[in-house]
Coordinates of C-alpha atoms and ligand atoms in Angstrom, one line a residue:
M209 CA -24.9 147.0 100.9
A210 CA -28.1 147.1 99.7
S211 CA -30.9 148.1 97.8
H212 CA -34.4 146.9 98.8
Q213 CA -34.9 144.7 95.7
K214 CA -33.3 141.3 95.7
V215 CA -31.2 140.9 92.6
D216 CA -29.2 138.0 91.4
F217 CA -26.2 139.8 90.1
E218 CA -24.6 136.8 88.4
K219 CA -27.8 136.8 86.2
V220 CA -28.0 140.5 85.7
V221 CA -24.4 141.0 84.6
D222 CA -23.7 141.5 80.9
R223 CA -22.0 138.3 79.8
S224 CA -19.7 139.6 77.2
L225 CA -18.7 142.5 79.3
L226 CA -18.0 140.2 82.2
N227 CA -15.8 138.0 80.0
D228 CA -13.9 141.1 78.8
Y229 CA -13.4 142.2 82.4
L230 CA -12.1 138.7 83.4
E231 CA -9.8 138.6 80.3
F232 CA -8.4 142.1 81.2
L233 CA -7.6 140.9 84.8
R234 CA -5.2 138.3 83.3
F235 CA -2.7 141.0 82.4
A236 CA -0.2 141.4 85.3
S237 CA -0.1 145.1 84.5
V238 CA 2.1 146.0 87.5
S239 CA 3.6 149.4 87.0
T240 CA 5.7 149.4 90.2
K241 CA 8.4 147.1 88.9
N242 CA 9.6 148.3 85.6
A243 CA 11.2 145.8 83.3
E244 CA 9.6 142.7 84.7
Y245 CA 6.0 143.5 83.8
R246 CA 6.6 145.7 80.7
K247 CA 5.3 143.1 78.3
E248 CA 2.1 142.7 80.4
L249 CA 1.6 146.4 80.4
Q250 CA 2.1 146.5 76.7
G251 CA -0.4 143.7 76.3
A252 CA -2.9 145.4 78.5
V253 CA -2.7 148.6 76.4
K254 CA -3.0 146.8 73.1
W255 CA -5.9 144.8 74.3
L256 CA -7.7 147.9 75.6
V257 CA -7.2 149.8 72.4
K258 CA -8.7 146.9 70.5
K259 CA -11.6 146.5 72.9
L260 CA -12.5 150.1 73.0
K261 CA -12.7 150.2 69.2
E262 CA -15.1 147.2 69.4
Y263 CA -17.2 149.1 72.0
G264 CA -17.8 151.8 69.4
F265 CA -15.4 154.5 70.3
S266 CA -14.4 156.3 67.2
E267 CA -11.0 157.5 68.2
V268 CA -8.9 155.3 70.3
R269 CA -5.2 155.9 70.9
A270 CA -2.3 155.1 73.3
L271 CA -1.2 158.7 73.7
G272 CA 2.5 159.4 73.4
L273 CA 3.3 155.9 72.2
K274 CA 4.8 155.6 68.7
E275 CA 4.2 152.5 66.6
G276 CA 6.3 149.6 67.8
E277 CA 7.8 151.6 70.6
M278 CA 8.8 149.9 73.8
F279 CA 7.6 151.3 77.1
V280 CA 10.8 152.7 78.4
D281 CA 10.3 156.0 80.1
Y282 CA 6.6 155.9 80.8
Y283 CA 3.4 153.9 80.3
P284 CA 1.0 155.7 77.9
L285 CA -2.5 157.0 78.6
V286 CA -5.1 155.2 76.7
Y287 CA -7.6 157.7 75.2
A288 CA -11.0 157.0 73.6
Q289 CA -13.7 159.3 72.4
Y290 CA -17.2 159.1 71.1
E291 CA -17.8 162.5 69.6
V292 CA -21.1 163.6 68.2
S293 CA -20.7 167.4 68.1
K294 CA -18.3 170.1 69.3
N295 CA -21.3 171.9 70.8
A296 CA -22.7 169.0 72.8
P297 CA -21.8 168.4 76.5
T298 CA -18.9 166.1 77.1
L299 CA -18.6 163.6 79.8
L300 CA -15.0 162.5 80.5
F301 CA -14.4 159.3 82.5
Y302 CA -11.1 158.3 84.2
G303 CA -9.7 155.0 85.2
H304 CA -6.3 153.2 85.3
Y305 CA -5.0 150.0 83.8
D306 CA -2.0 149.5 86.0
V307 CA -2.2 147.5 89.2
Q308 CA -0.1 146.9 92.4
P309 CA 2.2 143.9 92.6
A310 CA 0.6 140.7 94.0
D311 CA 3.5 139.3 95.9
E312 CA 1.8 139.3 99.4
Q313 CA 1.3 136.0 101.3
G314 CA -2.2 134.6 101.6
W315 CA -3.6 134.6 98.1
V316 CA -5.9 131.6 97.9
S317 CA -6.0 131.6 94.1
D318 CA -3.6 132.9 91.4
P319 CA -4.0 136.7 91.5
F320 CA -3.8 136.9 87.7
V321 CA -6.3 134.1 87.1
P322 CA -9.6 135.6 88.1
T323 CA -12.1 133.4 89.9
I324 CA -15.8 134.1 90.8
K325 CA -17.0 133.1 94.2
N326 CA -20.2 134.1 95.9
G327 CA -20.9 137.0 93.6
R328 CA -17.3 138.4 93.9
V329 CA -14.5 138.4 91.4
Y330 CA -11.1 137.6 92.9
A331 CA -7.9 138.9 91.2
R332 CA -5.3 141.6 91.5
G333 CA -6.9 144.7 90.2
A334 CA -10.4 143.2 90.5
S335 CA -11.5 146.3 92.4
D336 CA -8.6 148.8 92.0
N337 CA -9.1 149.8 89.2
K338 CA -10.2 147.3 86.6
G339 CA -13.5 146.5 88.3
R340 CA -14.3 150.2 88.6
L341 CA -13.2 150.8 85.1
F342 CA -15.4 148.0 83.7
A343 CA -18.4 149.3 85.7
T344 CA -17.8 152.6 83.9
L345 CA -17.5 150.8 80.5
W346 CA -20.6 148.8 81.1
G347 CA -22.5 152.0 82.0
I348 CA -21.3 153.6 78.7
K349 CA -22.3 150.5 76.8
R350 CA -25.7 150.4 78.3
F351 CA -26.2 154.0 77.5
L352 CA -25.1 153.7 73.9
E353 CA -27.2 150.6 73.4
S354 CA -30.3 152.3 74.7
T355 CA -29.8 155.5 72.8
K356 CA -30.0 155.5 69.1
N357 CA -28.2 158.8 68.5
S358 CA -26.2 159.9 71.5
P359 CA -26.7 163.6 72.0
I360 CA -23.5 163.9 74.0
N361 CA -19.8 163.3 73.6
I362 CA -18.1 160.6 75.7
K363 CA -14.4 160.6 76.4
L364 CA -12.3 158.2 78.4
I365 CA -8.8 158.3 79.7
I366 CA -7.2 155.2 81.2
E367 CA -3.9 155.9 82.9
G368 CA -1.0 153.4 83.3
E369 CA 0.9 155.1 86.2
E370 CA -1.6 155.6 88.9
E371 CA 0.1 153.2 91.3
I372 CA 3.4 154.9 90.9
G373 CA 2.1 158.4 91.6
S374 CA 0.9 159.5 88.1
K375 CA 4.4 160.7 87.3
N376 CA 3.7 161.7 83.7
A377 CA 0.1 162.7 84.1
P378 CA 0.6 166.5 84.4
R379 CA 2.7 166.4 81.2
F380 CA 0.1 164.4 79.3
I381 CA -2.8 166.5 80.5
R382 CA -1.0 169.7 79.4
E383 CA 0.1 168.2 76.1
Y384 CA -3.4 167.0 75.2
Q385 CA -5.4 169.7 77.0
D386 CA -7.5 170.5 73.9
L387 CA -8.3 166.8 73.2
F388 CA -9.4 166.4 76.8
D389 CA -11.7 169.3 76.8
H390 CA -14.9 168.4 78.6
T391 CA -17.9 169.5 80.6
V392 CA -17.5 167.3 83.7
L393 CA -15.0 164.6 84.7
F394 CA -16.4 161.5 86.4
L395 CA -14.7 158.8 88.4
N396 CA -15.8 155.5 89.9
D397 CA -13.1 155.5 92.6
M398 CA -12.4 155.5 96.3
T399 CA -14.2 153.3 98.8
R400 CA -17.8 153.6 99.9
F401 CA -18.2 155.0 103.4
K402 CA -19.7 152.6 105.9
D403 CA -21.3 150.5 103.1
T404 CA -23.6 153.4 102.2
P405 CA -23.8 155.1 98.7
T406 CA -21.2 157.8 98.9
I407 CA -20.1 160.8 96.9
V408 CA -16.6 162.2 97.8
Y409 CA -16.6 166.0 97.5
S410 CA -13.2 166.8 99.1
L411 CA -9.7 165.4 99.0
R412 CA -6.6 166.7 100.6
G413 CA -3.5 167.6 98.7
V414 CA 0.0 166.8 99.6
L415 CA 3.2 168.8 99.9
Y416 CA 6.2 166.6 100.6
V417 CA 9.1 168.5 102.0
E418 CA 12.8 167.7 102.5
L419 CA 14.7 170.1 104.7
K420 CA 18.5 169.8 104.9
L421 CA 20.4 171.7 107.6
F422 CA 24.2 172.4 107.8
T423 CA 25.9 173.9 110.9
A424 CA 29.5 173.1 110.0
P425 CA 31.6 171.6 107.1
K426 CA 32.2 168.4 109.2
D427 CA 31.4 166.7 112.4
L428 CA 33.3 167.9 115.5
H429 CA 34.2 166.2 118.8
S430 CA 31.9 167.0 121.7
G431 CA 34.8 166.8 124.2
T432 CA 36.6 169.5 122.4
Y433 CA 33.8 171.6 121.0
G434 CA 30.7 170.8 123.1
N435 CA 29.2 174.1 124.3
L436 CA 31.1 175.9 121.6
V437 CA 29.3 175.0 118.4
L438 CA 25.7 174.4 117.4
N439 CA 24.8 170.7 117.2
C440 CA 22.9 170.1 114.0
A441 CA 20.8 167.2 115.4
N442 CA 19.7 169.5 118.3
L443 CA 18.8 172.1 115.7
A444 CA 16.7 169.6 113.7
G445 CA 14.8 168.7 116.9
Y446 CA 14.1 172.4 117.4
V447 CA 12.9 172.8 113.9
V448 CA 10.5 169.9 114.3
Y449 CA 9.3 171.3 117.5
K450 CA 8.6 174.6 115.8
L451 CA 6.6 172.9 112.9
K452 CA 3.9 171.5 115.1
D453 CA 2.5 172.1 118.6
I454 CA 1.8 168.5 119.7
F455 CA 0.0 169.6 122.8
R456 CA -2.5 171.7 121.0
N457 CA -2.4 169.5 117.9
R458 CA -1.8 172.6 115.7
I459 CA 0.6 173.4 112.9
R460 CA 2.8 176.4 113.8
I461 CA 3.5 177.6 110.2
E462 CA 2.3 181.2 110.5
G463 CA -0.8 182.1 108.7
I464 CA -1.7 178.6 107.5
Y465 CA -5.1 178.4 109.1
R466 CA -6.1 181.7 107.6
Y467 CA -6.5 180.1 104.2
V468 CA -8.4 176.9 105.3
R469 CA -12.0 176.7 104.1
R470 CA -14.2 177.1 107.1
A471 CA -17.0 174.5 107.3
G472 CA -20.4 175.8 108.0
K473 CA -22.5 174.7 111.0
D474 CA -24.5 172.4 108.7
E475 CA -21.4 170.6 107.5
I476 CA -19.9 170.3 111.0
E477 CA -23.2 168.7 112.2
R478 CA -23.5 166.5 109.2
L479 CA -20.0 165.1 109.6
S480 CA -20.3 164.7 113.4
K481 CA -23.2 162.4 112.7
I482 CA -21.4 160.0 110.3
S483 CA -17.8 160.3 111.7
D484 CA -16.2 157.6 113.8
D485 CA -15.9 158.7 117.4
W486 CA -12.7 159.1 119.4
N487 CA -13.1 155.8 121.1
T488 CA -13.2 153.9 117.8
I489 CA -10.0 155.7 116.7
K490 CA -8.4 154.6 120.0
E491 CA -9.6 151.0 119.7
T492 CA -8.7 150.5 116.0
T493 CA -5.2 152.1 116.2
K494 CA -4.2 151.2 119.8
A495 CA -2.2 154.3 119.5
Y496 CA -1.8 157.4 121.6
V497 CA -4.7 159.4 120.2
V498 CA -4.2 163.2 120.2
T499 CA -7.3 164.6 121.8
P500 CA -8.9 167.4 119.7
Y501 CA -7.3 170.7 119.9
K502 CA -9.3 172.8 122.4
G503 CA -9.5 175.9 120.3
A504 CA -12.7 177.9 120.3
R505 CA -14.3 176.3 117.2
L506 CA -12.6 172.9 117.1
K507 CA -14.2 171.4 120.1
D508 CA -17.2 170.4 118.1
F509 CA -15.1 168.7 115.4
A510 CA -15.4 165.0 114.9
P511 CA -12.3 162.9 113.8
M512 CA -13.6 163.0 110.2
H513 CA -13.4 166.7 110.2
L514 CA -9.8 166.8 111.5
V515 CA -8.6 164.2 109.1
S516 CA -10.2 165.6 106.0
L517 CA -10.9 169.3 106.3
L518 CA -8.0 170.5 108.3
P519 CA -4.3 170.5 107.2
S520 CA -2.0 168.0 109.0
L521 CA 1.8 167.9 109.3
D522 CA 3.7 164.7 109.8
V523 CA 7.4 164.2 110.1
H524 CA 8.3 161.0 108.2
G525 CA 12.1 160.8 109.0
I526 CA 14.9 162.6 110.6
K527 CA 18.5 161.7 109.9
S528 CA 21.5 163.1 111.6
G529 CA 24.8 161.9 113.2
S530 CA 25.3 158.3 114.3
Y531 CA 22.5 156.0 115.2
E532 CA 24.0 152.5 115.4
E533 CA 23.1 150.3 118.3
G534 CA 25.0 150.9 121.6
V535 CA 27.3 153.7 122.4
V536 CA 28.3 155.5 119.3
K537 CA 30.8 158.3 118.5
T538 CA 30.5 161.3 120.6
N539 CA 30.5 163.6 117.6
I540 CA 28.6 166.8 117.1
P541 CA 26.7 166.2 113.9
H542 CA 27.2 168.9 111.3
S543 CA 24.2 168.1 109.1
A544 CA 20.6 166.9 109.4
T545 CA 17.8 166.0 107.0
I546 CA 14.1 166.2 108.0
K547 CA 11.4 164.8 105.7
F548 CA 7.9 165.8 106.4
S549 CA 4.7 166.3 104.6
L550 CA 1.6 168.5 104.8
R551 CA -1.8 167.3 103.8
T552 CA -3.4 170.4 102.4
V553 CA -7.1 171.2 102.4
P554 CA -9.6 173.2 100.3
Y555 CA -8.6 176.9 99.7
L556 CA -5.1 176.4 101.1
D557 CA -3.3 176.0 97.8
N558 CA 0.2 174.6 97.6
K559 CA 1.6 177.7 96.1
K560 CA 0.5 179.8 99.0
L561 CA 1.6 177.1 101.4
K562 CA 5.1 177.0 99.9
Q563 CA 5.4 180.7 100.4
L564 CA 4.2 180.5 104.0
L565 CA 6.6 177.6 104.8
K566 CA 9.6 179.2 103.1
A567 CA 9.0 182.4 105.1
Y568 CA 8.5 180.5 108.3
I569 CA 11.6 178.3 108.0
E570 CA 13.7 181.4 107.1
K571 CA 12.3 183.1 110.2
I572 CA 13.2 180.1 112.5
L573 CA 16.7 179.8 111.1
K574 CA 17.5 183.5 110.9
K575 CA 18.3 183.3 114.6
F576 CA 21.2 181.0 113.8
K577 CA 23.3 183.2 111.5
G578 CA 25.5 181.3 109.2
V579 CA 23.5 178.1 109.3
K580 CA 22.9 176.8 105.8
Y581 CA 19.8 175.0 104.7
E582 CA 18.1 173.6 101.6
L583 CA 14.4 173.3 101.3
R584 CA 13.0 171.1 98.5
F585 CA 9.4 170.1 97.6
L586 CA 9.4 166.5 96.4
V587 CA 5.6 165.9 95.9
D588 CA 3.2 168.7 95.1
L589 CA -0.4 167.6 94.7
P590 CA -3.3 170.0 95.0
Y591 CA -6.5 169.5 97.0
Y592 CA -9.8 168.8 95.4
Y593 CA -13.1 170.3 96.5
E594 CA -16.5 170.5 95.0
D595 CA -19.3 172.6 96.6
V596 CA -22.1 170.1 97.6
N597 CA -24.6 172.9 97.0
S598 CA -23.7 173.4 93.3
G599 CA -26.1 172.5 90.6
Y600 CA -23.7 169.8 89.3
M601 CA -23.4 168.2 92.7
K602 CA -27.1 168.3 93.5
Q603 CA -27.9 166.6 90.2
F604 CA -25.2 164.1 90.8
A605 CA -26.5 163.3 94.3
K606 CA -29.9 162.8 92.9
V607 CA -28.6 160.4 90.2
V608 CA -26.8 158.3 92.9
E609 CA -29.9 158.2 95.2
D610 CA -32.1 157.2 92.3
V611 CA -29.9 154.3 91.4
Y612 CA -29.5 152.9 94.9
Q613 CA -32.9 154.0 96.1
Q614 CA -31.2 155.2 99.3
P615 CA -30.0 158.5 100.6
V616 CA -26.4 159.2 99.6
L617 CA -23.6 160.3 102.0
L618 CA -21.6 163.3 101.0
V619 CA -18.1 162.6 102.5
P620 CA -14.8 164.5 102.5
N621 CA -11.8 162.2 102.3
G622 CA -8.4 162.9 104.0
A623 CA -6.5 161.1 101.2
S624 CA -5.2 162.4 97.9
V625 CA -5.8 161.2 94.4
G626 CA -3.0 162.3 92.1
M627 CA -4.9 162.5 88.9
V628 CA -7.8 164.5 90.4
G629 CA -5.4 167.0 91.8
F630 CA -3.6 167.5 88.5
W631 CA -6.8 167.7 86.7
R632 CA -8.0 170.4 89.0
Q633 CA -4.8 172.3 88.5
I634 CA -5.2 172.5 84.8
F635 CA -9.0 172.5 84.2
T636 CA -9.6 174.7 87.2
D637 CA -13.3 175.4 86.7
K638 CA -14.6 172.0 85.4
P639 CA -16.6 170.0 87.9
I640 CA -15.2 166.6 89.0
L641 CA -17.7 164.0 90.3
I642 CA -16.4 161.1 92.4
H643 CA -18.7 158.1 93.0
A644 CA -17.2 155.9 95.7
L645 CA -17.4 152.4 94.3
G646 CA -16.2 149.4 96.2
S647 CA -16.2 148.4 99.8
Y648 CA -13.6 147.8 102.5
N649 CA -14.0 144.1 101.9
D650 CA -12.4 144.5 98.5
N651 CA -8.9 144.2 100.0
V652 CA -7.5 146.7 97.7
H653 CA -3.6 146.6 97.6
A654 CA -3.8 143.3 99.6
A655 CA -4.0 139.6 99.2
N656 CA -7.3 138.2 97.8
E657 CA -8.5 141.5 96.3
S658 CA -12.0 141.2 95.0
F659 CA -14.9 143.1 93.6
S660 CA -18.6 142.3 93.9
L661 CA -20.8 141.9 90.8
E662 CA -23.2 144.1 92.7
D663 CA -20.8 147.0 92.6
L664 CA -20.0 146.3 89.0
Y665 CA -23.8 146.7 88.4
Y666 CA -24.4 149.8 90.5
G667 CA -21.3 151.5 89.1
A668 CA -22.6 150.9 85.6
L669 CA -26.1 152.2 86.6
V670 CA -24.7 155.4 88.0
V671 CA -22.7 156.0 84.8
E672 CA -25.6 155.2 82.5
R673 CA -28.0 157.3 84.5
L674 CA -25.5 160.2 84.6
L675 CA -25.1 160.1 80.8
K676 CA -28.9 160.2 80.4
E677 CA -29.1 163.2 82.7
Y678 CA -26.6 165.1 80.6
S679 CA -28.4 164.1 77.5
G680 CA -31.4 165.9 78.8
K681 CA -33.3 162.6 78.7
K682 CA -34.5 161.9 82.2
Q683 CA -35.9 158.5 82.9
Ligands
ZN186 ZN1 -4.3 151.5 93.9

């Protein structure tokens, strides 16, 4: 990606910071396999606490962790702050110290022994999230070194459970809400769009649902009872059919589209220009691509719009009756489980969606008097949305453009970031700024994950520049 100047990033990089980053990558801080990596996670936390103190943060703590305590139930949040005054603006930065396992085939070097090749650092976590985190730390360091008396407060939270769904994050955020008080939250996260400087202004939420159906206390024989009793597998099929119209590509939950944020003409046009087209989707997936729903407004929508600004519903599993190979029992199943999720979008909040869904399921099943069902919500993550025309976002876009000397793309993303969602739930009115840092070449969550020193540098510059903006000291 590039800026117009030619820069040798190996020369530009801050040596001692690079060494810290490489040292940090040596911790196999894998959160997905509990006991096996506990010592490494503990080591990473201890190391971080020590380093952040060295970097000049005045208060550094592993939140929720008592002295000498083992990590049993959760991995703590590392918190650091540099406070100058209660009245000064506060920039809060987020990152995570846990990583995915590195047991895939194809690593050319040890995933926990970082190596630098052609301006890229190779290791598990090199990009996600240790590289992005060190870009942030470098930016803070540059700012503090260039500013004698910082006029703003800087806070940092580094989570240890991002890769396992930020299970304890909501509890921590609530418990330490006062400590985390801030003006804006900033993240170096997500992946740059088409290798162009990118700000992500919208993320979808998730509502993961499990629906259990019961039509009888036990399975019955179809030779004896076929035509006489309701088959639960058939009923499950009917419910799935009622959830989404696959011809019109439209969710059937009544009222759902009424709450969706409507993109303006400008936004629709802007997204159409940068979105992949339908042929690209066909070629990359080799799948049966659902042509856009032919509703009045939607005909102009590009794939990016459908995947990020409209809710989607996908069934992930259906279980009922016998499903072994070959001829199986001719039973009439008495129960069925359907697992499905909804990706929610700006303005369609999960609380509302739950109400709509409950009412809709009840309406469908009311026709079958006596049928029992259980509806459970297993994951509940809110959407994120920041108005691109707000003062915060305009200032942020200018910062990014100044750093890269290129126009920035404002992109909505169809995925969900747990922490961002929780954060939005608790600090409802505080802006969240997401600078997409890293490229698709980073192989995040895959073999030979890497991060370019160029990104380390630009991530740091964005942070430094943002801190200066908030200090009222424009360059
Ligand atoms: Zn990850």
